[in-house]
Amino acid sequence: MRRLLLGQGASRGIAVGRVRIRQPHALAVSEQRIDLDEVPAELTRLHRALDSARAELHGLRERLHGALAHEVGEFVDLHAMILDDPDLRHGLEDLVGTGLYSADYALKLQRDKLASVFAAMDDDYFRSRLEDLDHVVGRVHAALQRRDDDAAHGLAGAILVCHNVAPSELPELQAHGVIGIVCAAGSPLSHSAILARSLRLPLVVGAAELLAVADDGDALALDGGSGELVLDPDDDDLRDFRALANELEQEAIRLSRLIRQPTRTRDGSDIRLQANAESLLDVSEARQVGADGIGLYRTEFLFLQRNEPPGEDEQYQLYRELLGRMDGKPVTLRALDLGSDKTDQCGIALRDEDNPALGVRGLRLLLAHEAIFMTQLRAMLRAAADGHLRILLPMVSSREELIAAHALLQRARDELEAEDMAVAAHVDLGAMIEVPAAALALPQLADLVDFVSVGTNDLVQYLLAADRGHEGLGDLYSPLHPAVVRLLHQLFAYCGRRKLPISVCGEMAGDPSNVPLLLALGLTDFSLAPEILLAMRERIRACDRAALRKRAPLLLRARDRSQIQRWLLEHTP
Ligand code: PEP
Ligand code: MG
């Protein structure tokens, strides 16, 4: 029956397809017994499901090309290995053949048994394999649920409806042919949402109701921009969604006329628009839309879908390729920022911290894994010999951390020079300003950095004590809180006086509606997702910077979010 639902738009784009439900990892299978004479048929069902899961993995492996083949390939191979593990297979056959359990319940029992073995291991690496086990079990379970004649249940052309997705799963899902995702939990600021935008995969988050009412195979239309969902759409809906998709195309054509135009305000101030990137594809798009450089390259996405961290040479080749694609424009590589909601398969990030966002993440994690940090620094320094590369440190919270990072950078340089490797004479080192302590004590850190980049996604979460990935916090997480506005103003003013280059690379700087506010506060350097760059350029070109600067005092006096929103409305061109 047709039903209209609303989530939060997290990655723009229209998708119309069949629902594929993925229940949370814990398999919700109740105990089911079978009779002795049902055993052969149940074993056949089990074997078919195992074969089908294996064929899916094999098909996925075949379809992977280029960078994805490498990044996702290892992940797929590992899952194939788990699937073929005799313990899993024989355990399941025993439970069905001797225990007289249904194949579905046997899968749950066997999963729980293996999971308890993994969980009891001391080693983080083995504990992290639990997630992989759950992926494999989920795949077999989905195959068990599928009816033979129901081809629509494949992932190709499907819209995945699930509780949440991890950033590491997204490339695989897309490679499987998933055309859109709806999550019950999550937020547009999560790393999954950022990666979905980078992959141009439409995503709606915070749509818990859909997971409760939709069934596998239902038709669904989604708008990843507005968050609108129509279950079982009728002809009128389908026409509306087609019109929306058409509008998006027309908008892209209109904006493409700005590709060769300067990013200059109406009153003649030049503004820098750099791009955030998670992949080579983003970097190519950044170049194509005329970005002034890469303001933030999130190198962690290189580490997410693999079992071994990439070596120095592999990283060096990638960084050189990025520099080559930007043709002399600066490329800012952020050192590995794992931890919190970005956990890797290599076992670098801790898995079971009680408060991961406040735990060992970003630079803290790098300093605790010196060898991994050194490998990355060496690769960066080598690549810097061939282009304008800048290094950005994530989650800086103290002077001591910066001093430790400098020492490692110097050590990497000394090592390379001793090995007669070409290294750039100087590489700019910058700090992400994401922790309120670093923002407030910037004058105490400034002599240790060549530039800073404000990560408002995290800065807002830490300043307002509001989890950026929490679907239930609503406006409590808002970059328009007076505390955020005042702190940004303070940062821009300080950096202006000290001539310390400052940019903003959080999602706040990629929302055209925030342009008047950020210009008024004094920002001239933005870094944002390439797909929004032309829309930002259009908005900036409509603004009068000098007039907005004069109106900043009103903003700073605002007492609550609604006054700031009103200011924005009044100053939107
Ligand atoms: C930020 O925190 O604003 C930022 C750009 O970093 P990330 O979103 O990767 O945490
Ligand atoms: Mg951050």
Coordinates of C-alpha atoms in Angstrom, one line a residue, residues 99-526:
G99 CA 20.5 -31.4 15.9
L100 CA 17.4 -31.2 13.7
Y101 CA 17.4 -27.4 13.6
S102 CA 16.2 -25.4 10.6
A103 CA 19.1 -24.1 8.4
D104 CA 18.2 -20.5 9.5
Y105 CA 18.4 -21.4 13.2
A106 CA 21.5 -23.5 12.7
L107 CA 23.1 -20.4 11.1
K108 CA 22.3 -18.3 14.2
L109 CA 23.7 -21.0 16.6
Q110 CA 26.8 -21.4 14.6
R111 CA 27.3 -17.7 14.3
D112 CA 26.9 -17.2 18.0
K113 CA 29.4 -20.0 18.7
L114 CA 32.1 -18.6 16.4
A115 CA 31.4 -15.1 17.6
S116 CA 32.0 -16.1 21.2
V117 CA 35.4 -17.7 20.2
F118 CA 36.4 -14.4 18.4
A119 CA 35.2 -12.2 21.2
A120 CA 37.2 -14.1 23.8
M121 CA 40.5 -13.5 21.9
D122 CA 42.9 -10.9 23.3
D123 CA 44.0 -9.7 19.9
D124 CA 42.1 -6.6 18.5
Y125 CA 42.7 -8.0 15.0
F126 CA 40.8 -11.2 15.7
R127 CA 38.1 -9.4 17.6
S128 CA 37.6 -7.2 14.5
R129 CA 36.9 -10.3 12.4
L130 CA 33.6 -10.6 14.1
E131 CA 32.2 -7.9 11.8
D132 CA 33.4 -9.9 8.8
L133 CA 31.8 -13.1 10.2
D134 CA 28.5 -11.1 10.5
H135 CA 28.7 -9.9 6.9
V136 CA 29.1 -13.5 5.7
V137 CA 26.4 -14.9 8.0
G138 CA 24.1 -12.0 6.8
R139 CA 24.8 -12.9 3.2
V140 CA 24.0 -16.6 3.8
H141 CA 20.9 -15.7 5.7
A142 CA 19.6 -13.5 2.9
A143 CA 20.2 -16.3 0.5
L144 CA 18.2 -18.7 2.7
Q145 CA 15.3 -16.2 2.8
R146 CA 15.3 -15.8 -0.9
R147 CA 12.8 -17.8 -3.0
D148 CA 14.4 -19.5 -6.0
D149 CA 12.1 -17.8 -8.5
D150 CA 12.5 -14.3 -7.0
A151 CA 15.3 -12.7 -9.0
A152 CA 14.3 -9.2 -7.7
H153 CA 16.0 -10.1 -4.4
G154 CA 19.5 -9.7 -5.9
L155 CA 21.2 -6.5 -4.9
A156 CA 21.5 -5.2 -8.5
G157 CA 19.1 -2.3 -8.8
A158 CA 18.0 -2.7 -5.2
I159 CA 17.6 0.0 -2.5
L160 CA 19.1 -1.4 0.7
V161 CA 16.9 -0.7 3.8
C162 CA 18.9 -1.3 7.0
H163 CA 19.6 -0.1 10.5
N164 CA 22.9 1.5 9.6
V165 CA 25.8 1.1 7.3
A166 CA 29.5 1.3 8.0
P167 CA 31.7 3.5 5.7
S168 CA 33.7 0.3 4.8
E169 CA 30.6 -1.4 3.4
L170 CA 29.5 1.3 0.9
P171 CA 31.9 0.6 -2.0
E172 CA 31.0 -3.1 -1.8
L173 CA 27.3 -2.4 -1.8
Q174 CA 27.6 -0.1 -4.8
A175 CA 29.7 -2.6 -6.6
H176 CA 26.9 -5.1 -6.0
G177 CA 24.6 -2.8 -7.8
V178 CA 22.8 -1.1 -4.9
I179 CA 21.3 2.1 -6.2
G180 CA 20.3 3.7 -3.0
I181 CA 20.3 3.2 0.8
V182 CA 17.9 4.0 3.6
C183 CA 19.0 3.7 7.2
A184 CA 16.9 3.8 10.3
A185 CA 19.7 5.4 12.2
G186 CA 22.6 7.7 11.2
S187 CA 23.0 11.3 10.4
P188 CA 24.0 13.4 7.3
L189 CA 27.3 14.3 9.2
S190 CA 28.4 10.7 9.7
H191 CA 31.4 9.4 7.7
S192 CA 29.1 6.9 5.9
A193 CA 27.1 9.9 4.6
I194 CA 30.2 11.7 3.6
L195 CA 31.4 8.6 1.7
A196 CA 28.0 8.0 0.1
R197 CA 28.1 11.6 -1.3
S198 CA 31.6 10.9 -2.6
L199 CA 30.3 7.7 -4.3
R200 CA 27.2 9.6 -5.6
L201 CA 25.1 6.9 -3.9
P202 CA 21.7 8.4 -2.8
L203 CA 21.2 8.0 1.0
V204 CA 18.4 8.8 3.4
V205 CA 19.1 8.4 7.1
G206 CA 16.9 8.5 10.3
A207 CA 14.0 6.7 8.6
A208 CA 13.3 4.1 11.3
E209 CA 9.6 3.7 10.3
L210 CA 10.5 2.4 6.8
L211 CA 12.5 -0.5 8.3
A212 CA 9.4 -1.4 10.4
V213 CA 6.9 -1.3 7.5
A214 CA 8.8 -2.3 4.3
D215 CA 9.2 -5.9 3.0
D216 CA 11.8 -7.4 0.8
G217 CA 10.7 -6.7 -2.8
D218 CA 8.5 -3.7 -2.2
A219 CA 8.8 -0.8 -4.6
L220 CA 10.4 2.3 -3.2
A221 CA 11.2 5.8 -4.5
L222 CA 13.7 7.9 -2.6
D223 CA 15.0 11.5 -2.8
G224 CA 18.4 11.6 -1.1
G225 CA 18.3 15.4 -1.1
S226 CA 15.0 16.0 0.8
G227 CA 14.8 12.7 2.5
E228 CA 11.4 11.9 1.0
L229 CA 10.5 8.2 0.6
V230 CA 7.5 6.7 -1.1
L231 CA 6.8 3.1 -0.5
D232 CA 4.8 1.4 -3.3
P233 CA 4.7 4.6 -5.4
D234 CA 1.9 5.1 -7.8
D235 CA 2.1 6.5 -11.4
D236 CA 1.9 10.1 -10.2
D237 CA 4.8 9.5 -7.7
L238 CA 6.9 8.0 -10.4
R239 CA 6.2 10.9 -12.7
D240 CA 7.2 13.3 -9.9
F241 CA 10.4 11.5 -9.1
R242 CA 11.3 11.4 -12.8
A243 CA 10.7 15.2 -12.9
L244 CA 12.9 15.6 -9.8
A245 CA 15.7 13.6 -11.5
N246 CA 15.3 15.8 -14.5
E247 CA 15.5 19.0 -12.4
L248 CA 18.8 17.8 -10.9
E249 CA 20.1 17.2 -14.4
Q250 CA 19.0 20.7 -15.5
E251 CA 20.6 22.3 -12.4
A252 CA 23.9 20.5 -13.2
I253 CA 23.8 21.9 -16.8
R254 CA 23.0 25.4 -15.5
L255 CA 25.8 25.3 -13.0
S256 CA 28.3 23.9 -15.5
R257 CA 28.4 27.4 -17.1
L258 CA 30.3 28.5 -14.0
I259 CA 33.2 26.1 -14.4
R260 CA 35.5 28.7 -15.9
Q261 CA 34.2 31.6 -13.9
P262 CA 36.2 33.1 -11.0
T263 CA 34.8 32.6 -7.4
R264 CA 34.5 36.3 -6.8
T265 CA 31.9 38.1 -4.7
R266 CA 29.8 40.9 -6.3
D267 CA 32.1 43.5 -4.7
G268 CA 35.2 41.9 -6.1
S269 CA 36.7 39.8 -3.3
D270 CA 38.3 36.5 -4.5
I271 CA 37.3 33.5 -2.5
R272 CA 39.2 30.2 -2.6
L273 CA 37.1 27.0 -3.1
Q274 CA 39.1 23.9 -2.6
A275 CA 37.7 20.4 -2.6
N276 CA 37.3 17.6 -0.1
A277 CA 38.1 14.2 -1.6
E278 CA 37.9 10.6 -0.6
S279 CA 38.9 9.0 -3.8
L280 CA 40.6 9.6 -7.2
L281 CA 37.2 10.1 -8.7
D282 CA 36.6 13.0 -6.4
V283 CA 40.0 14.5 -7.3
S284 CA 39.2 14.3 -11.0
E285 CA 35.8 15.9 -10.4
A286 CA 37.5 18.6 -8.3
R287 CA 39.8 19.4 -11.2
Q288 CA 37.0 19.4 -13.7
V289 CA 34.8 21.9 -11.8
G290 CA 37.8 24.2 -11.3
A291 CA 38.6 23.7 -7.6
D292 CA 41.6 25.7 -6.3
G293 CA 43.2 22.6 -4.8
I294 CA 42.3 19.7 -2.6
G295 CA 41.8 21.2 0.9
L296 CA 41.2 17.8 2.5
Y297 CA 42.0 14.4 1.2
R298 CA 40.8 11.8 3.7
T299 CA 43.5 9.2 3.5
E300 CA 41.7 6.8 5.9
F301 CA 39.4 5.6 3.1
L302 CA 42.5 3.9 1.6
F303 CA 42.7 1.8 4.8
L304 CA 39.1 0.9 5.4
Q305 CA 38.4 -2.1 3.2
R306 CA 41.6 -4.1 3.6
N307 CA 43.3 -6.4 6.0
E308 CA 46.8 -5.0 5.8
P309 CA 47.6 -1.3 5.8
P310 CA 48.9 -0.1 2.4
G311 CA 52.7 0.0 2.2
E312 CA 54.9 3.1 1.6
D313 CA 55.2 2.5 -2.2
E314 CA 51.5 2.0 -2.7
Q315 CA 50.7 5.2 -0.8
Y316 CA 53.5 7.1 -2.6
Q317 CA 52.1 6.1 -6.0
L318 CA 48.6 7.2 -5.0
Y319 CA 49.7 10.5 -3.6
R320 CA 51.7 11.2 -6.7
E321 CA 48.7 10.4 -8.8
L322 CA 46.6 12.8 -6.8
L323 CA 49.2 15.6 -7.3
G324 CA 49.3 14.8 -11.0
R325 CA 45.6 15.0 -11.4
M326 CA 45.5 18.5 -9.7
D327 CA 48.2 19.7 -12.1
G328 CA 50.3 21.9 -9.7
K329 CA 47.4 23.0 -7.4
P330 CA 47.9 22.2 -3.7
V331 CA 46.8 18.8 -2.4
T332 CA 46.3 18.6 1.3
L333 CA 46.6 15.1 2.5
R334 CA 45.2 14.5 5.9
A335 CA 47.1 11.9 7.9
L336 CA 45.1 8.8 8.7
D337 CA 42.1 9.7 10.8
L338 CA 40.8 6.4 12.1
G339 CA 38.9 5.7 15.3
S340 CA 35.4 6.8 16.4
D341 CA 33.0 5.8 13.6
K342 CA 35.9 4.9 11.2
T343 CA 37.2 1.5 12.2
D344 CA 39.4 -0.4 9.8
Q345 CA 39.8 -4.1 9.0
C346 CA 43.6 -3.9 9.7
G347 CA 43.1 -3.7 13.4
I348 CA 44.6 -0.2 13.9
A349 CA 41.6 1.5 15.5
L350 CA 40.4 0.2 18.8
R351 CA 37.0 -1.5 18.6
D352 CA 35.5 -1.5 22.0
E353 CA 36.0 1.9 23.5
D354 CA 33.1 3.0 25.7
N355 CA 33.3 6.5 24.2
P356 CA 35.0 6.2 20.9
A357 CA 34.5 9.8 19.8
L358 CA 36.4 10.8 22.9
G359 CA 38.9 8.0 22.7
V360 CA 42.0 7.0 20.8
R361 CA 41.3 8.5 17.4
G362 CA 43.1 10.8 14.8
L363 CA 46.5 12.0 15.8
R364 CA 46.3 10.2 19.1
L365 CA 46.0 6.9 17.3
L366 CA 48.8 7.8 14.9
L367 CA 51.2 8.6 17.7
A368 CA 50.3 5.2 19.3
H369 CA 51.1 3.4 16.0
E370 CA 54.4 5.0 15.1
A371 CA 55.3 2.6 12.4
I372 CA 52.1 3.2 10.5
F373 CA 52.4 7.0 10.9
M374 CA 56.1 6.9 9.8
T375 CA 55.2 4.9 6.7
Q376 CA 52.6 7.4 5.8
L377 CA 54.9 10.4 6.5
R378 CA 57.6 8.9 4.4
A379 CA 55.2 8.3 1.4
M380 CA 53.9 11.9 1.8
L381 CA 57.4 13.4 1.9
R382 CA 58.5 11.4 -1.1
A383 CA 55.4 12.4 -3.1
A384 CA 55.9 16.1 -2.1
A385 CA 59.1 16.1 -4.2
D386 CA 56.8 16.1 -7.2
G387 CA 54.2 18.6 -6.4
H388 CA 52.5 21.0 -4.0
L389 CA 51.6 18.6 -1.2
R390 CA 50.5 19.7 2.3
I391 CA 50.2 17.5 5.4
L392 CA 47.2 17.9 7.7
L393 CA 47.0 16.4 11.2
P394 CA 43.6 15.2 12.4
M395 CA 42.1 15.7 15.9
V396 CA 44.9 17.8 17.4
S397 CA 44.3 18.7 21.0
S398 CA 47.6 19.8 22.4
R399 CA 51.0 21.3 21.8
E400 CA 52.7 18.1 22.9
E401 CA 51.0 16.1 20.1
L402 CA 52.2 18.6 17.5
I403 CA 55.8 18.5 18.9
A404 CA 55.7 14.7 18.7
A405 CA 54.4 14.8 15.1
H406 CA 57.1 17.3 14.1
A407 CA 59.7 14.9 15.5
L408 CA 58.4 12.0 13.5
L409 CA 58.2 14.1 10.4
Q410 CA 61.9 15.1 10.9
R411 CA 62.8 11.5 11.5
A412 CA 61.1 10.5 8.3
R413 CA 62.9 13.2 6.4
D414 CA 66.3 12.2 7.9
E415 CA 65.7 8.6 7.0
L416 CA 64.8 9.4 3.4
E417 CA 67.7 11.7 2.9
A418 CA 70.1 9.0 4.3
E419 CA 68.6 6.6 1.7
D420 CA 69.2 9.2 -1.0
M421 CA 65.5 9.5 -1.8
A422 CA 64.2 12.8 -3.3
V423 CA 62.3 14.8 -0.7
A424 CA 60.8 18.3 -0.9
A425 CA 62.8 21.0 0.8
H426 CA 59.8 22.0 2.9
V427 CA 56.3 20.6 3.3
D428 CA 53.6 22.7 5.0
L429 CA 52.2 21.0 8.1
G430 CA 48.7 22.0 9.2
A431 CA 46.4 21.1 12.1
M432 CA 42.7 20.3 12.0
I433 CA 40.9 22.5 14.5
E434 CA 38.2 20.0 15.7
V435 CA 38.7 19.9 19.4
P436 CA 37.6 23.0 21.3
A437 CA 40.9 23.0 23.3
A438 CA 42.8 23.5 20.0
A439 CA 40.5 26.2 18.9
L440 CA 40.7 28.1 22.2
A441 CA 44.5 27.7 22.5
L442 CA 45.3 28.3 18.9
P443 CA 47.7 31.1 19.8
Q444 CA 49.7 28.5 21.8
L445 CA 49.9 26.2 18.8
A446 CA 50.3 28.6 15.9
D447 CA 54.1 28.6 15.8
L448 CA 54.1 24.8 15.2
V449 CA 51.8 24.9 12.1
D450 CA 51.9 26.5 8.6
F451 CA 48.1 26.5 8.2
V452 CA 45.0 25.3 10.0
S453 CA 41.8 23.8 8.7
V454 CA 38.6 23.9 10.8
G455 CA 36.8 20.6 10.9
T456 CA 33.3 21.9 11.9
N457 CA 31.8 18.4 11.8
D458 CA 33.8 17.4 14.9
L459 CA 34.2 20.9 16.3
V460 CA 30.5 21.3 16.6
Q461 CA 30.0 17.8 18.1
Y462 CA 32.7 18.5 20.8
L463 CA 31.7 22.1 21.5
L464 CA 28.0 21.3 21.9
A465 CA 28.5 17.8 23.4
A466 CA 26.2 16.5 20.6
D467 CA 27.1 13.3 18.7
R468 CA 27.4 14.1 15.0
G469 CA 26.1 10.7 14.0
H470 CA 23.1 10.6 16.4
E471 CA 19.7 10.6 14.7
G472 CA 17.8 11.7 17.8
L473 CA 19.6 15.0 18.6
G474 CA 17.9 17.1 16.0
D475 CA 18.9 20.8 16.3
L476 CA 21.0 20.2 19.4
Y477 CA 23.7 19.5 16.9
S478 CA 23.8 22.7 14.9
P479 CA 26.6 24.8 13.3
L480 CA 24.3 27.8 13.8
H481 CA 24.6 27.7 17.6
P482 CA 25.9 31.1 18.9
A483 CA 28.9 29.3 20.5
V484 CA 30.0 28.0 17.1
V485 CA 29.5 31.3 15.4
R486 CA 31.5 33.2 18.0
L487 CA 34.3 30.7 18.1
L488 CA 34.7 30.7 14.3
H489 CA 34.8 34.5 14.3
Q490 CA 37.5 34.4 16.9
L491 CA 39.5 31.9 14.9
F492 CA 39.2 33.8 11.6
A493 CA 40.1 37.1 13.3
Y494 CA 43.2 35.6 15.1
C495 CA 44.4 33.9 11.9
G496 CA 43.8 37.1 9.9
R497 CA 46.0 39.1 12.4
R498 CA 48.7 36.5 12.4
K499 CA 48.5 35.8 8.7
L500 CA 48.1 32.1 9.4
P501 CA 46.1 30.5 6.5
I502 CA 42.8 29.1 7.7
S503 CA 40.1 27.2 5.8
V504 CA 37.0 25.4 6.9
C505 CA 36.6 21.8 5.6
G506 CA 33.6 20.6 7.6
E507 CA 30.2 20.1 5.9
M508 CA 29.2 23.6 7.2
A509 CA 31.5 25.1 4.5
G510 CA 29.8 23.0 1.8
D511 CA 26.3 24.3 2.5
P512 CA 25.5 27.2 0.2
S513 CA 23.0 28.5 2.8
N514 CA 25.8 29.2 5.2
V515 CA 27.8 31.3 2.7
P516 CA 26.6 34.8 3.9
L517 CA 27.4 33.8 7.5
L518 CA 30.9 32.5 6.8
L519 CA 31.8 35.5 4.6
A520 CA 30.5 37.9 7.3
L521 CA 32.7 36.2 9.9
G522 CA 35.7 36.6 7.7
L523 CA 36.3 33.3 5.9
T524 CA 37.9 33.4 2.5
D525 CA 39.0 29.8 2.1
F526 CA 36.4 27.0 1.9

